[in-house]
Short mmCIF file of C-alpha atoms in Angstrom, two decimals:
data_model
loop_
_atom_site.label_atom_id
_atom_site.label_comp_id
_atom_site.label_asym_id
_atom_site.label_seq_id
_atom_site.Cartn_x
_atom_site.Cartn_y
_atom_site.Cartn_z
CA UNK A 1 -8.42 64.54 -92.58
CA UNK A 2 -6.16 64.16 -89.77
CA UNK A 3 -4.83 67.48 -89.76
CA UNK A 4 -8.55 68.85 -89.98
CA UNK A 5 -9.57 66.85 -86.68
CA UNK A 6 -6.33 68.33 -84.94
CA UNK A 7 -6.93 71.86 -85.83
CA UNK A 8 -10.86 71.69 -85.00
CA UNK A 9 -9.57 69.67 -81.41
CA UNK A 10 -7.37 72.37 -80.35
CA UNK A 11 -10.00 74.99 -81.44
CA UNK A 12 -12.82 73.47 -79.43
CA UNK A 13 -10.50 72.78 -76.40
CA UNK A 14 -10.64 76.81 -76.34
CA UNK A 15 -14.21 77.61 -77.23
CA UNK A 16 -15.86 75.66 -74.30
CA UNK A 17 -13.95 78.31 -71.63
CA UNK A 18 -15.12 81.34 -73.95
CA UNK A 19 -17.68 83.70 -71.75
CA UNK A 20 -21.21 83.41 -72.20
CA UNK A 21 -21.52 86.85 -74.28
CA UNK A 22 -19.26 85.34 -77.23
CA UNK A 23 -20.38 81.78 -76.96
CA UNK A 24 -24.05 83.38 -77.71
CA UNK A 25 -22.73 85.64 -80.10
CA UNK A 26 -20.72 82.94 -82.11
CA UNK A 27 -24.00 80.15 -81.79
CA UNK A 28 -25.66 83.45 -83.36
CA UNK A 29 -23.35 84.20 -86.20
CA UNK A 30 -23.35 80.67 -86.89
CA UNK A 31 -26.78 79.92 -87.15
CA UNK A 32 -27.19 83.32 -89.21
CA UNK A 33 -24.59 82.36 -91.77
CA UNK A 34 -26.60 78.39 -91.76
CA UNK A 35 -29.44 80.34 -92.48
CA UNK A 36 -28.22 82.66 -95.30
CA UNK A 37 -26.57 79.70 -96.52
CA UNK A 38 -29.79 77.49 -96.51
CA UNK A 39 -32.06 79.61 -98.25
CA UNK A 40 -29.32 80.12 -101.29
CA UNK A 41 -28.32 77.11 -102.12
CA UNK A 42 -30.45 74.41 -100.40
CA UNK A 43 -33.20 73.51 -102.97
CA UNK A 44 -35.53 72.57 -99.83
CA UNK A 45 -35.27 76.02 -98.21
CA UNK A 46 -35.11 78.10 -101.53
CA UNK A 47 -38.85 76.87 -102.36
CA UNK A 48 -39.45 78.68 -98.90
CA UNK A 49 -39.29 82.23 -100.13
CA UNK A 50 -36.93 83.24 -97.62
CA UNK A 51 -34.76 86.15 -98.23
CA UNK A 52 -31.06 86.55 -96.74
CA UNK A 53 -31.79 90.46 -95.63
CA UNK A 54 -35.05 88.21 -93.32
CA UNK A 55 -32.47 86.78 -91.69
CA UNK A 56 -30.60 89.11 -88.89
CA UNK A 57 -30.52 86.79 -85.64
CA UNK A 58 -32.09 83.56 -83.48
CA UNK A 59 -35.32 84.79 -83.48
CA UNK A 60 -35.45 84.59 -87.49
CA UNK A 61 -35.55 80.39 -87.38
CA UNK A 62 -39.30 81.06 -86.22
CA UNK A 63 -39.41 81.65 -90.47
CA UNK A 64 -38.48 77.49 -90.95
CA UNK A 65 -40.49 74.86 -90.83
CA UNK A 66 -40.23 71.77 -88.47
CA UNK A 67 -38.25 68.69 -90.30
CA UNK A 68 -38.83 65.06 -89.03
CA UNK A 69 -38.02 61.56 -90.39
CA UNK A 70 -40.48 61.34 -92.51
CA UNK A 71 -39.03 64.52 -94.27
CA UNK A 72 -35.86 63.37 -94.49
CA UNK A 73 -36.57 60.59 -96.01
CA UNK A 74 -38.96 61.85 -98.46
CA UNK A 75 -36.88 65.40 -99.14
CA UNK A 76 -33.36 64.22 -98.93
CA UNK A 77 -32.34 65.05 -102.23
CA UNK A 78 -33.42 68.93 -102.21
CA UNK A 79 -31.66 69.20 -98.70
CA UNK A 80 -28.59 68.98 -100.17
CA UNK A 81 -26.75 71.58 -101.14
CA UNK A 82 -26.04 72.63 -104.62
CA UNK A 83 -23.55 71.28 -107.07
CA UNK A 84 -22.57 68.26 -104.13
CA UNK A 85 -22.63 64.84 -105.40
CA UNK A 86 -23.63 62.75 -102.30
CA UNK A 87 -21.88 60.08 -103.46
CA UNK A 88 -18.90 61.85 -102.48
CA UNK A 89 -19.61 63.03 -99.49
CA UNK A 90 -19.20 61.39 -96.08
CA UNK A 91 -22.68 60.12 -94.76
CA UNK A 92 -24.30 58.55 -92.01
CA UNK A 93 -27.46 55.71 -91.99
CA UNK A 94 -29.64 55.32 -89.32
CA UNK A 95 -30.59 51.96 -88.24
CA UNK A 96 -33.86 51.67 -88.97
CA UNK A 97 -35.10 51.21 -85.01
CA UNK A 98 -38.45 53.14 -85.41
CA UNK A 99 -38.82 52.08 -88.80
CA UNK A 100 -37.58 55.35 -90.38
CA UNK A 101 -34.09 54.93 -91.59
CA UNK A 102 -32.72 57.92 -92.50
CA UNK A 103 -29.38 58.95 -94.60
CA UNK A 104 -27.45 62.35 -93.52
CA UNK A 105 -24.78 63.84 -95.62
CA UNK A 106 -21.91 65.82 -94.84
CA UNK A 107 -19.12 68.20 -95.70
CA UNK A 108 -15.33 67.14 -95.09
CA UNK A 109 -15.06 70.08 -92.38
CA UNK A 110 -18.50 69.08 -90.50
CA UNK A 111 -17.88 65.50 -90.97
CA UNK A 112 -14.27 65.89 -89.26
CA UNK A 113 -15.98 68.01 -86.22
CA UNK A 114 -18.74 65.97 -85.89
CA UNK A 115 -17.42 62.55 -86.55
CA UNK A 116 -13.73 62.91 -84.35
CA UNK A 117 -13.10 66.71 -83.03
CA UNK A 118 -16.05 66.48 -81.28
CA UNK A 119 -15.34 63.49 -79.33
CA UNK A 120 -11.81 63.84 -78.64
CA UNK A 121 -12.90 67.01 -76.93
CA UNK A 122 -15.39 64.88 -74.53
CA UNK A 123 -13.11 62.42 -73.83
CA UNK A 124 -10.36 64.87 -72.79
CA UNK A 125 -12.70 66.66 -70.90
CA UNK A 126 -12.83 63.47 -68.75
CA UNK A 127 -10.00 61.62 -69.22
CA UNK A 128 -6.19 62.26 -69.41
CA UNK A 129 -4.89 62.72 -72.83
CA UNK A 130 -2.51 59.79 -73.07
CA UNK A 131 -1.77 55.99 -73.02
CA UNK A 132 -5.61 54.68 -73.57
CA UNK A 133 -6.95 51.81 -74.70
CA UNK A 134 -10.37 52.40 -75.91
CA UNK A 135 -13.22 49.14 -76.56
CA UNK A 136 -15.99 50.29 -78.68
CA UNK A 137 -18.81 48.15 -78.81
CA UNK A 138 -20.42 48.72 -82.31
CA UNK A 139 -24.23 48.63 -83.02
CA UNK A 140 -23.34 46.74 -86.62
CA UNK A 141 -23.29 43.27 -87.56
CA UNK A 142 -19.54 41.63 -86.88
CA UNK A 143 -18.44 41.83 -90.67
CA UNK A 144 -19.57 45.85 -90.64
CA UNK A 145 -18.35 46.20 -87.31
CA UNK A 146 -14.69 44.81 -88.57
CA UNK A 147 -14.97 47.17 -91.90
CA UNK A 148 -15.59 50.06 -89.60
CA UNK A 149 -13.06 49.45 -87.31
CA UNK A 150 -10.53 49.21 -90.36
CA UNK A 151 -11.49 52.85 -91.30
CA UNK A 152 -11.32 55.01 -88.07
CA UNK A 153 -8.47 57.39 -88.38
CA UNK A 154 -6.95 57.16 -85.05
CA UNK A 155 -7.39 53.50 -84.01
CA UNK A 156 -3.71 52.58 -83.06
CA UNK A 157 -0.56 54.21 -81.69
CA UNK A 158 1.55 55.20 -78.79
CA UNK A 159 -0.79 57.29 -76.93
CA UNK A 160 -4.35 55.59 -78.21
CA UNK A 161 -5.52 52.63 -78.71
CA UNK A 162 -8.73 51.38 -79.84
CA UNK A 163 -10.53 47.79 -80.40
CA UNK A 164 -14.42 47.51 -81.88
CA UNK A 165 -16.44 44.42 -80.96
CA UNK A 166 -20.06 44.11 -82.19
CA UNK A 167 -22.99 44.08 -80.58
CA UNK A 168 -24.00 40.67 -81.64
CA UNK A 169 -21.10 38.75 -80.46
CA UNK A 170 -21.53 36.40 -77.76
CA UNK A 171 -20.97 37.72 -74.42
CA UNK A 172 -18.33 35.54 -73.65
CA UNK A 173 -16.40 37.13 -77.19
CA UNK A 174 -16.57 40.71 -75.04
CA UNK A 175 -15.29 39.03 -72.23
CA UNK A 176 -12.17 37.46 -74.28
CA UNK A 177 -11.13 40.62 -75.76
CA UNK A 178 -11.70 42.60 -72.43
CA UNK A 179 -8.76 40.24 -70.75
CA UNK A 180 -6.86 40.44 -73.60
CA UNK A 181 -6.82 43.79 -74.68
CA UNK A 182 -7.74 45.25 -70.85
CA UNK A 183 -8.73 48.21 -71.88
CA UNK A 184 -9.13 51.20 -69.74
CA UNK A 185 -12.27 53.30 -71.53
CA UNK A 186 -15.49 51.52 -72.55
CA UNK A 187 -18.39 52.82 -75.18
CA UNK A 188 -21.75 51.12 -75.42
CA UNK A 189 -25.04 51.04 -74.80
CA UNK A 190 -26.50 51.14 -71.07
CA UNK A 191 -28.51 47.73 -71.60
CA UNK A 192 -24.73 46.42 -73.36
CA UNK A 193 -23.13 47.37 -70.08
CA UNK A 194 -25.89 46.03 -67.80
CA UNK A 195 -25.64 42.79 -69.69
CA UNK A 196 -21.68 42.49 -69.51
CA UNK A 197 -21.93 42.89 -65.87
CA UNK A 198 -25.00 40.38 -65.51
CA UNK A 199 -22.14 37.83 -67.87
CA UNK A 200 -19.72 38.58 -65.35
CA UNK A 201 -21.77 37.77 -62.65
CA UNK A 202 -23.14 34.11 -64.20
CA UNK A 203 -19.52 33.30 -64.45
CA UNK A 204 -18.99 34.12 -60.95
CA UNK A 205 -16.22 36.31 -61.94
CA UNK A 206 -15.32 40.39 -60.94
CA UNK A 207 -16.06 42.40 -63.80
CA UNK A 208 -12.39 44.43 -64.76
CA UNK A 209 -11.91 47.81 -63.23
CA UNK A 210 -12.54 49.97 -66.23
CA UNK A 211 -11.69 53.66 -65.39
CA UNK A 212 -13.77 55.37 -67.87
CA UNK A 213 -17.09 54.21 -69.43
CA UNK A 214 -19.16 56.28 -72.13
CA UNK A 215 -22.94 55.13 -72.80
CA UNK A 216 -24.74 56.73 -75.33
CA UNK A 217 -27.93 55.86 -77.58
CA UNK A 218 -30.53 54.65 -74.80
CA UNK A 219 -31.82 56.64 -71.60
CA UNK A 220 -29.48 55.89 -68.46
CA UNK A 221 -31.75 55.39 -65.72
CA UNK A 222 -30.37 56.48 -62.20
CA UNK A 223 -30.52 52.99 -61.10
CA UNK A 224 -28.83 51.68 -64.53
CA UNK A 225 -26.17 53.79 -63.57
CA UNK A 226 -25.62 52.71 -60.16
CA UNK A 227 -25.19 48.92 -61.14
CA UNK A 228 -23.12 49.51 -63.84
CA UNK A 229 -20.85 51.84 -61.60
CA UNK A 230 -21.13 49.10 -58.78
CA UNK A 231 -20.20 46.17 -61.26
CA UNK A 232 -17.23 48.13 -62.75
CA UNK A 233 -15.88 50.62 -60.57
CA UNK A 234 -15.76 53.22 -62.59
CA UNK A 235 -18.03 56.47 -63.14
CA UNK A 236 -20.54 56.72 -66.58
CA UNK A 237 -20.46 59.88 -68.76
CA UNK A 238 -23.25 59.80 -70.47
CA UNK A 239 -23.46 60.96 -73.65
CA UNK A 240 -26.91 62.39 -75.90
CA UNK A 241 -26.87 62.68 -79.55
CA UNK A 242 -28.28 61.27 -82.98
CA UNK A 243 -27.24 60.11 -86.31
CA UNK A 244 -28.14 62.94 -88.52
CA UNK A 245 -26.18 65.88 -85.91
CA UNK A 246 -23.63 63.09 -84.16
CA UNK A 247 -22.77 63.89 -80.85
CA UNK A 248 -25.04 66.78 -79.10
CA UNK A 249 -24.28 67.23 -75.46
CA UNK A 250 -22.34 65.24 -73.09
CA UNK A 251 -21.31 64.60 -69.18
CA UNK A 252 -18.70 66.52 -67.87
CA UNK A 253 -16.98 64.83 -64.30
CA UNK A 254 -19.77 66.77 -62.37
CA UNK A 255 -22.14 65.08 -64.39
CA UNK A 256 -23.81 67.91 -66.55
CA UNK A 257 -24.81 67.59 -69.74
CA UNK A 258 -22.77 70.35 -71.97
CA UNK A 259 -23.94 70.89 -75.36
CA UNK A 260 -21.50 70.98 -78.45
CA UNK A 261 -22.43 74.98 -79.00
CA UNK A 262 -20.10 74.55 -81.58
CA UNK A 263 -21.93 72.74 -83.91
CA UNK A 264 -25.74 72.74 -83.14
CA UNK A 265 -28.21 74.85 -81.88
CA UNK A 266 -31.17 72.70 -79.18
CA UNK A 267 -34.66 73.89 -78.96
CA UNK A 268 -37.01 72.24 -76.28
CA UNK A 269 -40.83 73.48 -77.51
CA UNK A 270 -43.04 72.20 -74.80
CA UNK A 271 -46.42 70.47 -76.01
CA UNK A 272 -49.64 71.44 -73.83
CA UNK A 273 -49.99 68.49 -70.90
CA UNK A 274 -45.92 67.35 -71.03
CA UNK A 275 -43.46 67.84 -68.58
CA UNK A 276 -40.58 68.78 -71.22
CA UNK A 277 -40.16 69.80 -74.59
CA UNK A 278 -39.70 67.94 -77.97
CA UNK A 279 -35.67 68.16 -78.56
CA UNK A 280 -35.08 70.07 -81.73
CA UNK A 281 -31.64 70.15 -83.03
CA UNK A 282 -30.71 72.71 -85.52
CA UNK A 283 -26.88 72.55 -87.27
CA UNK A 284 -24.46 75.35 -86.94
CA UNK A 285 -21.87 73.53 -89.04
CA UNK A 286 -23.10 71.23 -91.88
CA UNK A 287 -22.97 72.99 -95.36
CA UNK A 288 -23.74 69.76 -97.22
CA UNK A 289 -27.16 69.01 -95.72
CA UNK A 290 -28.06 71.91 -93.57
CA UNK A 291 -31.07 70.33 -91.10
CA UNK A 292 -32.61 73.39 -89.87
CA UNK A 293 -35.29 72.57 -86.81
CA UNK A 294 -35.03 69.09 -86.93
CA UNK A 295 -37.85 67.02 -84.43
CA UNK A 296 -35.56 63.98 -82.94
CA UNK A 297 -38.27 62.47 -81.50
CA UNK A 298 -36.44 62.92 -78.25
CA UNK A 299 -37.79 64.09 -75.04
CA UNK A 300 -35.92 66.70 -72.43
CA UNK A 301 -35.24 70.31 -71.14
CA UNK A 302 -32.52 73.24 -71.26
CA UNK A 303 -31.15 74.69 -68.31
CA UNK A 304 -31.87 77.83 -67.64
CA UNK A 305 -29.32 80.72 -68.77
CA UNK A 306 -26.88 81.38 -66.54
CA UNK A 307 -26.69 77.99 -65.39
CA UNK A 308 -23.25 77.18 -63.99
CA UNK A 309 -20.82 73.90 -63.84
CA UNK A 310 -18.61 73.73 -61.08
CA UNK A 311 -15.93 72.08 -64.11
CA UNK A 312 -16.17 76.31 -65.34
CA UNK A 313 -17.12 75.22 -68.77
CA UNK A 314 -19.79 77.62 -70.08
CA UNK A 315 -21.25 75.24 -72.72
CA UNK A 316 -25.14 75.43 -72.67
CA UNK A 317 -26.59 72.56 -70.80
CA UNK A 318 -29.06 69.71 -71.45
CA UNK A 319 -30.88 69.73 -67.75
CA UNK A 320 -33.34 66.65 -68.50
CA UNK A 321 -33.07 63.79 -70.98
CA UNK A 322 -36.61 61.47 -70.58
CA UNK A 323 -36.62 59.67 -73.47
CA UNK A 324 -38.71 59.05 -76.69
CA UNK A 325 -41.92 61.19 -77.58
CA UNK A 326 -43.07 58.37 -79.46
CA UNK A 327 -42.84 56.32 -76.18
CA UNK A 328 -45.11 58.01 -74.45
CA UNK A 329 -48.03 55.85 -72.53
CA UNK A 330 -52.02 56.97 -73.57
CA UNK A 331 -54.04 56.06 -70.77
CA UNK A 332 -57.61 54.56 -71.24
CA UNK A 333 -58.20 58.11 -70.25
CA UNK A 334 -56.65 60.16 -73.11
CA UNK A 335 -53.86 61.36 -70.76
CA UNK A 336 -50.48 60.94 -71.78
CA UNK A 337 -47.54 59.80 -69.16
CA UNK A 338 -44.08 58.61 -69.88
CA UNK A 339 -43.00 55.13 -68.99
CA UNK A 340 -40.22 56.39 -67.27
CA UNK A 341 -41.85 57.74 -64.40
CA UNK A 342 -42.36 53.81 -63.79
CA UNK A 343 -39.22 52.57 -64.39
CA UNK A 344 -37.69 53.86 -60.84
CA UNK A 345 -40.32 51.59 -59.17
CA UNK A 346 -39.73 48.75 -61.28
CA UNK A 347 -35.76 48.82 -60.93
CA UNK A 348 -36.48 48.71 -56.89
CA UNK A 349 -37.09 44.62 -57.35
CA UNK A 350 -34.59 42.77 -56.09
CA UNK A 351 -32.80 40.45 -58.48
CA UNK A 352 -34.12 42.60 -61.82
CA UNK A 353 -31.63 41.99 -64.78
CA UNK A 354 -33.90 43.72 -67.65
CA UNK A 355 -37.41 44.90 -68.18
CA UNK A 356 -39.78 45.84 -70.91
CA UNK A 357 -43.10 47.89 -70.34
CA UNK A 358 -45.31 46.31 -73.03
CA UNK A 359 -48.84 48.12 -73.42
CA UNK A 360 -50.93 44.80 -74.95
CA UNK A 361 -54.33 47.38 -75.23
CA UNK A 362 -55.15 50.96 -73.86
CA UNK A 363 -55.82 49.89 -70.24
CA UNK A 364 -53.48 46.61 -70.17
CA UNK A 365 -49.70 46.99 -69.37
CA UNK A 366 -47.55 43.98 -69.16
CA UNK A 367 -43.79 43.54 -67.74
CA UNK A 368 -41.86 41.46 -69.10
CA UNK A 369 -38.52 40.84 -67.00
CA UNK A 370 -35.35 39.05 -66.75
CA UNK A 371 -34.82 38.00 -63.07
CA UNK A 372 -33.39 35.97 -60.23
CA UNK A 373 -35.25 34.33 -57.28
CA UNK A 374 -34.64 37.49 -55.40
CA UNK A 375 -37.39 39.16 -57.14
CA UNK A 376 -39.91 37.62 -55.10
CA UNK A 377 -44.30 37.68 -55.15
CA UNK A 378 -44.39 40.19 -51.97
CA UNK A 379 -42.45 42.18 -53.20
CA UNK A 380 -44.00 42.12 -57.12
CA UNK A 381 -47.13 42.37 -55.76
CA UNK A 382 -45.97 46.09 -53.67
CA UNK A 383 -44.99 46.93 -56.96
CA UNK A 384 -48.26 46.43 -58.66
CA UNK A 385 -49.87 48.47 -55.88
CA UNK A 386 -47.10 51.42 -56.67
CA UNK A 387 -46.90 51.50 -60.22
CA UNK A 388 -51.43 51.85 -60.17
CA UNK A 389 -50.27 54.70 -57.60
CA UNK A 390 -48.53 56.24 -59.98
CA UNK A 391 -50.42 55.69 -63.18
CA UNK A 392 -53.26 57.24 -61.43
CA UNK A 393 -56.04 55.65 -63.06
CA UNK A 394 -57.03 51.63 -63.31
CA UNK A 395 -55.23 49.11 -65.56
CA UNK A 396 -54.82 45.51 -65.32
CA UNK A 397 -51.30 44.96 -64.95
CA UNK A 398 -49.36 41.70 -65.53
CA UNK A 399 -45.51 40.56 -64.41
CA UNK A 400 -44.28 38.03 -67.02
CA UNK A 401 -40.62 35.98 -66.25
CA UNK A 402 -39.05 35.66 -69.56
CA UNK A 403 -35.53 34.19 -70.33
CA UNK A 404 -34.56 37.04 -72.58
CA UNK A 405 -35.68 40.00 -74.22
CA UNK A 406 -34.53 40.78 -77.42
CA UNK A 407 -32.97 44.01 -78.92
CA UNK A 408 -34.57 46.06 -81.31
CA UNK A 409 -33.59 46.77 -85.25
CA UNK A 410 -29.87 48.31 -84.46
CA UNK A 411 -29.33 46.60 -81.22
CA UNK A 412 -31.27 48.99 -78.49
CA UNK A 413 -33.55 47.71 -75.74
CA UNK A 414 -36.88 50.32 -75.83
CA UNK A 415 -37.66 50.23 -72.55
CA UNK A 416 -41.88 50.59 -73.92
CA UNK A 417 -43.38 48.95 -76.94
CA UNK A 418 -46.86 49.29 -77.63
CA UNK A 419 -48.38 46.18 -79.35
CA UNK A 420 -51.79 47.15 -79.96
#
């Protein structure tokens, strides 16, 4: 496999300077081909009546249904391929977070792009090629996190290094590896980094200079970012993606988001009354288990054509990541808002470590939060008055100190829960 992940590196290190003209025209053949292949030997897409001369260009993936979850799950064995065994093929689990776990398959060739190509591209893009020592801080349980570590491909060697710590170890376990192994690159979640430097702080001790760090997996709110920049002197590259497609777009060092137009095609259909579209993710490289319009559940917006980064890369570009459709707020009203537009008043408080918006009934919304003495009535109380601003309509809201507030299934904060 290693000489497949080299190969597809070097290959990708040239396709993200190619002009606009041929990186639409090979998205296009690509997702023509994914098509074609689809409709022949996908048992899901064959029941669709769908015939290859149908399918000329973009405009023919109008003729495919939507996927979600729930299809996944309930389809998964007629969205594989013909003649594939999925118990031979490389695959990837979901962790259950929204109560949908889902199981993607892939080829060899995708899985190799997808899995390692993909993200040795990203890093390079940000990062000098050499001498790293990368700390990956795994969403598994400690005895899944160890068996994973055991099977990455490139884990240790003259110019790379790499160490995986779960999630679930005690902070203080990050804290020993991170002075022992001191490494220089840093992958995790933006509530996993917001906690480390919250650790660091308890201890009354200065939080390493780590020169690269990569979140993923949760929104990164501006104001996450700026404490976790402040606490570690170091910039965040954000990066967007999902199990079933892997990594979709990431942040170059001018901090746009550059979509891997290599391997999957992003639709944002707006629904009426929301500021940006559903993200729809459509592959361009899985033969296995070709997802074809799949809904992530995932909130944001394209940037317009044309649309240049100053880096010269002429990747499309995610403009706007705002979270989870499912996370939208319903107001006692009907209307629909998303609880971000309330997190950049919340994250003014003074001595905030963590928040949770929890919606206890339709015109009730209670924070929860993790906070010092700094975060003080006045100043609560101004942020009562803004956040009913905001909302727009009446709701009793509540402020509730807690000691801790625990991660979801899979290790994520969700920055909303609904409980009624």
């Amino acid at each position: 496999m290693q000489g497949s992940v080299v190969l597809q590196t070097l290959r990708l290190l040239r396709s993200q300077w190619y002009s606009d003209q041929e990186i639409a025209e090979r998205l296009q053949a690509a997702l023509v081909d994914t098509m074609r292949h689809a409709v022949l030997r996908v048992p899901f897409y064959r029941k669709l009546g769908i015939s290859v001369s149908q399918l000329q260009s973009q405009d023919d993936l109008q003729r495919f249904p939507f996927l979600n979850k729930r299809t996944l799950q309930e389809s998964a064995g007629e969205l594989i391929a013909d003649g594939l065994d999925r118990q031979r093929l490389p695959s990837s689990r979901t962790s259950g977070s929204t109560g949908e776990p889902t199981q993607t398959y892939f080829d060899k060739r995708s899985w190799a792009l997808c899995k390692f190509a993909l993200k040795i591209r990203r890093t390079l893009a940000v990062a000098p090629p050499f001498f790293h020592r990368c700390l990956l801080v795994s969403e598994q349980a400690p005895e899944a996190a160890a068996r994973y570590a055991s099977s990455r491909p490139f884990r240790a060697g003259p110019a790379y290094q790499e160490r995986v710590v779960s999630l679930f170890e005690d902070l203080e376990v990050h804290r020993r590896v991170i002075r022992e192994f001191r490494p220089d690159m840093l992958y995790g979640f933006p509530s996993y980094l917001l906690e480390l430097a919250r650790a660091y702080a308890l201890a009354n001790e200065e939080p390493p200079e780590i020169r690269w760090i990569f979140s993923s997996s949760e929104v990164l709110t501006p104001a996450a970012r700026s404490r976790i920049e402040a606490a570690f002197h170091a910039r965040i590259h954000d990066i967007y993606g999902c199990t079933e497609f892997k990594e979709v777009a990431w942040q170059c060092k001018h901090g746009r988001y550059h979509i891997n137009a290599e391997s999957v095609l992003v639709e944002t259909p707006r629904l009426p009354g929301d500021a940006h579209g559903q993200i729809v993710l459509t592959t361009l490289c899985n033969r296995a288990m070709p997802l074809l319009r799949y809904v992530t559940g995932d909130l944001g917006a394209l940037a317009a054509p044309g649309v240049k980064c100053p880096c010269g890369r002429r990747l499309p570009q995610l403009e706007v990541i705002s979270g989870r459709e499912g996370d939208m707020m319903t107001l006692p009203s009907g209307r629909r808002i998303s609880p971000y537009a309330l997190t950049t008043i919340l994250e003014t408080i003074p001595g905030l470590h963590q928040y949770r918006i929890v919606q206890e009934a339709p015109e009730r919304l209670r924070i929860d939060m993790v906070a010092s003495a700094a975060a003080d009535a006045d100043r609560i109380d101004r942020c009562r008055r803004e956040l009913t601003d905001t909302i727009g309509e009446s709701m009793d809201l509540s402020f509730r100190a807690v000691e801790v507030i625990p991660r979801m299934k899979g290790g994520k904060h969700r920055v909303f829960v609904r409980e009624h």
